[in-house]
Amino acid sequence: MGKVVLVATLDTKGPEVAYLRDRLNSLGIETLVVDSGILGEPVGIVPDVSHAELAGRGGITLAQLQASGTRGRAVETMRRLVQDLVRELYADGQLVGGISVGGVGSVMGAAAIQELPVGVPKIVVAPTASGHHEFGPYVGLKDVFVVHSVVDILGLNPVMTTVLDNVAAAMAGMLAHGHPLTPPPPGRKYVATTMLGNTTKAVGALKDRLAENGFEAVVFHSNGVGGPAMEELVAEGQFVGVVDYTTNEINDPLVGGIHDGGPDRLRVAGRLGLPQVLVPGCVDFSVWAAGSIPEHLRDRPVYDHNPEYTLVRASHEEKALMGRIFAERVNESTGPVHIVMPLGGLSIPATPDGPFWDPEGDQLFLAALRETLRDDIVVETTDHHINDPDLGRLVADRFLTIIRIKEPA
């Protein structure tokens, strides 16, 4: 068995990491301790990979790293160096899991252990891992276990040792009984698709129609993480095709909403040549934490999705821009693509009596899409509403058509 990498800033978290290392060792788990600290020297522990060694891997000295100009710049460099180390060690078969420990330093460690594939055990232990803090930096696009340390990580008191004992036991359990994500077995055909609460009924019908025809839908929640996570697994070869039904993650970056899919959203599967059916589901709104809508958007129609999140309707200018963005990214596709545009509303509140009903704006999206799109890519319009199960079945049928053209007889 390989080792579990422990990443922490050891000038402030040395004794705690030493304790966790010893607990893991007592359970028969080998460890590799990496010091991601920048300023001080390790306290109470000798790392297996020092911060000076990490700096050297980047072709610089520790002193040069410390003199980077700003703390943020130094942290960014160290994060990249420890990410590279973990990625290389895993590729070489030396690692079977990873744990990041610390406060601010845990973000560097979390970025490093996120280099481990889905299914490889990953744990972050941090005092900021509570309901009052965002989990995004700790989790990224991976299956990271986040453990709230309850107390700050400064000393081996009974609370801290209890938490670390349980972290070690959790890692041992995952290594003994879990497994990494494997390539699809022969004969299994997985199709990636996207969904929000606004498209659940339609995607459920889509999933059933695909299953009737020998394809298994794997559904991702398009909340700013789900879409990019899907595309990461697409790049790893998990899927035979994509039905990107809920593509709202291209909207939030335009206004600062929280469902931000990043600059590569809608690009990855197309560049790889996978068959795709694309639907502009939910591009008519951005998503905001309750009470956080910025002043310049407060005069727009809103919809309270639940007590935690509020949806804000997209403007006509944003819809036209999204049509162009959608087309520009899809134009990079090297495989078969079919786009389905429902004209009966792009979200649950987009009905004739709902606050997001906006046929004119939808036509602006469609016009910009067609104007920018390659001539060989088909755009099919339909009068369905986005969450109509019949639309889900129609979209599944379009996918089945293009995948069967691509598949060998």
Coordinates of N, CA, C and O in Angstrom, one line a residue, residues 122-211:
K122 N -9.8 11.7 0.8 CA -9.3 13.1 1.0 C -10.0 13.7 2.2 O -11.2 13.7 2.2
I123 N -9.3 14.2 3.2 CA -9.9 14.8 4.4 C -9.2 16.2 4.6 O -8.0 16.3 4.6
V124 N -10.0 17.2 4.9 CA -9.5 18.5 5.3 C -10.0 18.7 6.8 O -11.2 18.5 7.1
V125 N -9.1 19.1 7.6 CA -9.4 19.4 9.0 C -9.1 20.9 9.3 O -8.0 21.3 9.1
A126 N -10.1 21.6 9.6 CA -9.9 23.1 9.7 C -10.9 23.7 10.7 O -12.1 23.3 10.8
P127 N -10.5 24.7 11.4 CA -11.4 25.4 12.3 C -12.4 26.3 11.6 O -13.4 26.6 12.2
T128 N -12.1 26.6 10.3 CA -13.1 27.4 9.5 C -14.1 26.5 8.8 O -14.9 27.1 8.0
A129 N -14.0 25.2 9.0 CA -15.0 24.3 8.3 C -16.3 24.2 9.1 O -16.6 23.2 9.6
S130 N -17.0 25.3 9.2 CA -18.3 25.3 9.9 C -19.3 25.9 9.0 O -19.0 26.4 7.9
G131 N -20.5 25.9 9.4 CA -21.6 26.4 8.6 C -21.6 27.9 8.3 O -22.3 28.4 7.5
H132 N -20.7 28.6 9.0 CA -20.5 30.1 8.8 C -19.5 30.4 7.7 O -19.2 31.6 7.5
H133 N -18.9 29.4 7.1 CA -17.8 29.7 6.1 C -18.1 28.9 4.8 O -18.8 27.8 4.9
E134 N -17.6 29.4 3.7 CA -17.8 28.7 2.4 C -16.8 27.5 2.4 O -15.7 27.6 2.8
F135 N -17.3 26.4 1.8 CA -16.6 25.2 1.7 C -15.8 25.0 0.4 O -15.0 24.1 0.3
G136 N -16.1 25.9 -0.5 CA -15.5 25.8 -1.9 C -14.0 25.6 -1.9 O -13.6 24.6 -2.6
P137 N -13.2 26.4 -1.2 CA -11.8 26.1 -1.3 C -11.3 24.8 -0.7 O -10.3 24.3 -1.2
Y138 N -12.1 24.2 0.2 CA -11.7 22.9 0.8 C -12.1 21.8 -0.1 O -11.4 20.7 -0.2
V139 N -13.2 21.9 -0.9 CA -13.7 20.8 -1.6 C -13.4 20.8 -3.1 O -13.1 19.8 -3.7
G140 N -13.4 22.0 -3.7 CA -13.2 22.1 -5.2 C -14.2 21.3 -5.9 O -15.4 21.4 -5.7
L141 N -13.7 20.4 -6.8 CA -14.5 19.6 -7.6 C -14.5 18.1 -7.2 O -15.0 17.3 -7.9
K142 N -13.9 17.9 -6.0 CA -13.7 16.5 -5.6 C -14.5 16.1 -4.4 O -15.2 16.9 -3.7
D143 N -14.4 14.8 -4.1 CA -15.1 14.2 -2.9 C -14.3 14.3 -1.7 O -13.8 13.3 -1.1
V144 N -14.2 15.5 -1.2 CA -13.4 15.8 0.0 C -14.2 15.8 1.3 O -15.3 16.4 1.3
F145 N -13.8 15.0 2.3 CA -14.4 15.0 3.6 C -13.9 16.3 4.3 O -12.7 16.4 4.5
V146 N -14.8 17.1 4.8 CA -14.4 18.3 5.5 C -14.8 18.1 7.0 O -15.9 17.9 7.3
V147 N -13.8 18.2 7.9 CA -14.0 18.0 9.3 C -13.7 19.3 10.1 O -12.7 19.9 10.0
H148 N -14.7 19.8 10.8 CA -14.6 20.9 11.6 C -13.8 20.6 12.9 O -14.2 19.7 13.6
S149 N -12.7 21.2 13.1 CA -11.9 20.9 14.2 C -12.5 21.3 15.6 O -11.9 21.0 16.6
V150 N -13.5 22.1 15.5 CA -14.3 22.6 16.7 C -13.4 23.6 17.5 O -13.9 24.8 17.7
V151 N -12.2 23.3 17.9 CA -11.3 24.2 18.5 C -10.3 24.7 17.5 O -10.1 24.0 16.5
D152 N -9.6 25.8 17.8 CA -8.5 26.2 16.9 C -7.4 25.2 17.0 O -7.3 24.5 18.1
I153 N -6.6 25.1 16.0 CA -5.5 24.1 16.0 C -4.3 24.7 16.6 O -3.4 25.2 15.9
L154 N -4.3 24.6 17.9 CA -3.2 25.2 18.7 C -3.0 24.4 20.0 O -3.5 24.9 21.1
G155 N -2.5 23.2 19.9 CA -2.3 22.4 21.1 C -3.1 21.2 21.1 O -4.2 21.1 20.5
L156 N -2.6 20.2 21.9 CA -3.2 18.8 21.9 C -4.1 18.7 23.1 O -3.8 17.9 24.0
N157 N -5.2 19.4 23.1 CA -6.2 19.3 24.2 C -7.1 18.1 23.9 O -7.1 17.6 22.8
P158 N -8.0 17.8 24.8 CA -8.9 16.6 24.6 C -9.8 16.7 23.4 O -10.1 15.7 22.7
V159 N -10.2 17.9 23.1 CA -11.1 18.1 21.9 C -10.3 17.8 20.6 O -10.7 17.1 19.7
M160 N -9.1 18.4 20.6 CA -8.3 18.3 19.4 C -7.9 16.8 19.1 O -7.9 16.3 18.0
T161 N -7.4 16.2 20.2 CA -7.0 14.8 20.0 C -8.2 13.9 19.6 O -8.0 12.9 18.8
T162 N -9.3 14.2 20.2 CA -10.5 13.4 19.8 C -10.8 13.5 18.3 O -11.1 12.5 17.6
V163 N -10.8 14.8 17.8 CA -11.0 15.0 16.4 C -10.0 14.3 15.5 O -10.3 13.6 14.6
L164 N -8.7 14.4 15.9 CA -7.7 13.8 15.1 C -7.7 12.3 15.2 O -7.4 11.6 14.2
D165 N -8.1 11.7 16.3 CA -8.2 10.3 16.4 C -9.3 9.8 15.4 O -9.1 8.8 14.8
N166 N -10.4 10.5 15.4 CA -11.5 10.1 14.5 C -11.1 10.4 13.0 O -11.6 9.6 12.1
V167 N -10.3 11.4 12.7 CA -9.9 11.6 11.3 C -9.0 10.4 10.9 O -9.1 9.9 9.8
A168 N -8.1 10.0 11.8 CA -7.2 8.8 11.5 C -8.1 7.6 11.3 O -7.8 6.8 10.3
A169 N -9.1 7.4 12.1 CA -10.0 6.2 12.0 C -10.7 6.3 10.7 O -11.0 5.3 10.0
A170 N -11.2 7.5 10.3 CA -12.0 7.6 9.1 C -11.1 7.3 7.9 O -11.5 6.6 6.9
M171 N -9.8 7.8 7.9 CA -8.9 7.5 6.8 C -8.7 6.0 6.7 O -8.7 5.4 5.6
A172 N -8.5 5.3 7.9 CA -8.2 3.9 7.9 C -9.5 3.1 7.3 O -9.3 2.2 6.5
G173 N -10.6 3.6 7.7 CA -11.9 2.9 7.2 C -12.0 3.1 5.7 O -12.4 2.1 5.0
M174 N -11.7 4.3 5.2 CA -11.8 4.5 3.7 C -10.8 3.7 3.0 O -11.1 3.1 1.9
L175 N -9.6 3.6 3.5 CA -8.6 2.8 2.8 C -8.9 1.4 2.8 O -8.7 0.6 1.9
A176 N -9.5 0.9 3.9 CA -9.9 -0.5 4.0 C -11.1 -0.9 3.2 O -11.1 -2.0 2.7
H177 N -12.0 0.0 3.1 CA -13.3 -0.4 2.5 C -13.8 0.4 1.3 O -14.7 0.0 0.6
G178 N -13.1 1.5 1.0 CA -13.5 2.3 -0.1 C -12.7 1.9 -1.4 O -11.9 0.9 -1.4
H179 N -12.8 2.7 -2.4 CA -12.1 2.4 -3.7 C -12.1 3.7 -4.5 O -13.0 4.4 -4.5
P180 N -11.1 3.8 -5.4 CA -11.1 4.9 -6.3 C -12.1 4.7 -7.4 O -12.6 3.6 -7.6
L181 N -12.5 5.8 -8.1 CA -13.4 5.7 -9.2 C -12.6 5.0 -10.4 O -11.5 5.4 -10.7
T182 N -13.2 3.9 -10.9 CA -12.6 3.1 -11.9 C -13.2 3.5 -13.3 O -14.2 4.1 -13.4
P183 N -12.5 3.2 -14.4 CA -13.1 3.4 -15.7 C -14.3 2.6 -15.9 O -14.5 1.6 -15.2
P184 N -15.3 3.0 -16.7 CA -16.5 2.3 -16.9 C -16.2 0.8 -17.3 O -15.4 0.6 -18.2
P185 N -16.9 -0.1 -16.7 CA -16.7 -1.5 -17.1 C -17.2 -1.7 -18.6 O -18.1 -1.0 -19.1
P186 N -16.7 -2.8 -19.2 CA -17.1 -3.1 -20.6 C -18.7 -3.2 -20.7 O -19.3 -3.9 -19.9
G187 N -19.2 -2.6 -21.7 CA -20.7 -2.7 -21.9 C -21.5 -1.7 -21.2 O -22.7 -1.5 -21.5
R188 N -20.9 -0.9 -20.3 CA -21.7 0.1 -19.6 C -21.5 1.4 -20.3 O -20.4 1.8 -20.6
K189 N -22.6 2.1 -20.5 CA -22.6 3.4 -21.3 C -23.2 4.5 -20.4 O -24.4 4.6 -20.2
Y190 N -22.3 5.3 -19.9 CA -22.7 6.4 -19.0 C -22.8 7.7 -19.8 O -21.9 8.0 -20.6
V191 N -23.8 8.5 -19.5 CA -24.1 9.7 -20.2 C -24.1 10.8 -19.1 O -24.9 10.7 -18.1
A192 N -23.3 11.9 -19.2 CA -23.3 12.9 -18.2 C -24.5 13.9 -18.6 O -24.7 14.3 -19.7
T193 N -25.2 14.4 -17.5 CA -26.2 15.4 -17.7 C -26.2 16.3 -16.6 O -25.7 16.0 -15.5
T194 N -26.9 17.5 -16.7 CA -26.9 18.5 -15.7 C -28.4 18.8 -15.3 O -29.3 18.7 -16.1
M195 N -28.5 19.2 -14.0 CA -29.9 19.4 -13.5 C -29.9 20.5 -12.4 O -28.9 20.6 -11.7
L196 N -30.9 21.2 -12.2 CA -31.2 22.0 -11.0 C -32.6 21.6 -10.6 O -33.3 20.9 -11.3
G197 N -33.1 22.1 -9.5 CA -34.4 21.9 -9.0 C -35.4 22.4 -10.1 O -36.6 21.8 -10.2
N198 N -35.1 23.4 -10.9 CA -35.9 23.9 -12.0 C -36.1 22.9 -13.1 O -36.9 23.2 -14.0
T199 N -35.2 21.9 -13.2 CA -35.3 21.0 -14.3 C -35.4 19.5 -13.9 O -35.3 18.6 -14.7
T200 N -35.8 19.3 -12.7 CA -35.8 17.9 -12.1 C -36.7 17.0 -12.8 O -36.4 15.8 -13.2
K201 N -37.9 17.4 -13.1 CA -38.9 16.5 -13.7 C -38.5 16.1 -15.1 O -38.6 15.0 -15.5
A202 N -38.0 17.1 -15.9 CA -37.6 16.8 -17.3 C -36.4 15.9 -17.3 O -36.3 15.0 -18.1
V203 N -35.4 16.2 -16.4 CA -34.2 15.4 -16.5 C -34.5 13.9 -15.9 O -33.9 13.0 -16.4
G204 N -35.5 13.8 -15.0 CA -35.9 12.5 -14.6 C -36.4 11.7 -15.8 O -36.1 10.5 -15.9
A205 N -37.3 12.4 -16.6 CA -37.8 11.7 -17.8 C -36.7 11.4 -18.8 O -36.7 10.3 -19.4
L206 N -35.8 12.3 -18.9 CA -34.7 12.0 -19.8 C -33.9 10.8 -19.4 O -33.5 9.9 -20.2
K207 N -33.6 10.7 -18.1 CA -32.8 9.6 -17.5 C -33.5 8.3 -17.8 O -32.9 7.3 -18.2
D208 N -34.9 8.3 -17.6 CA -35.6 7.0 -17.8 C -35.6 6.6 -19.3 O -35.4 5.4 -19.6
R209 N -35.7 7.6 -20.2 CA -35.7 7.3 -21.6 C -34.3 6.7 -22.0 O -34.2 5.8 -22.8
L210 N -33.3 7.3 -21.5 CA -31.9 6.8 -21.8 C -31.8 5.4 -21.3 O -31.2 4.5 -22.0
A211 N -32.3 5.1 -20.1 CA -32.2 3.8 -19.5 C -32.9 2.8 -20.3 O -32.4 1.6 -20.5

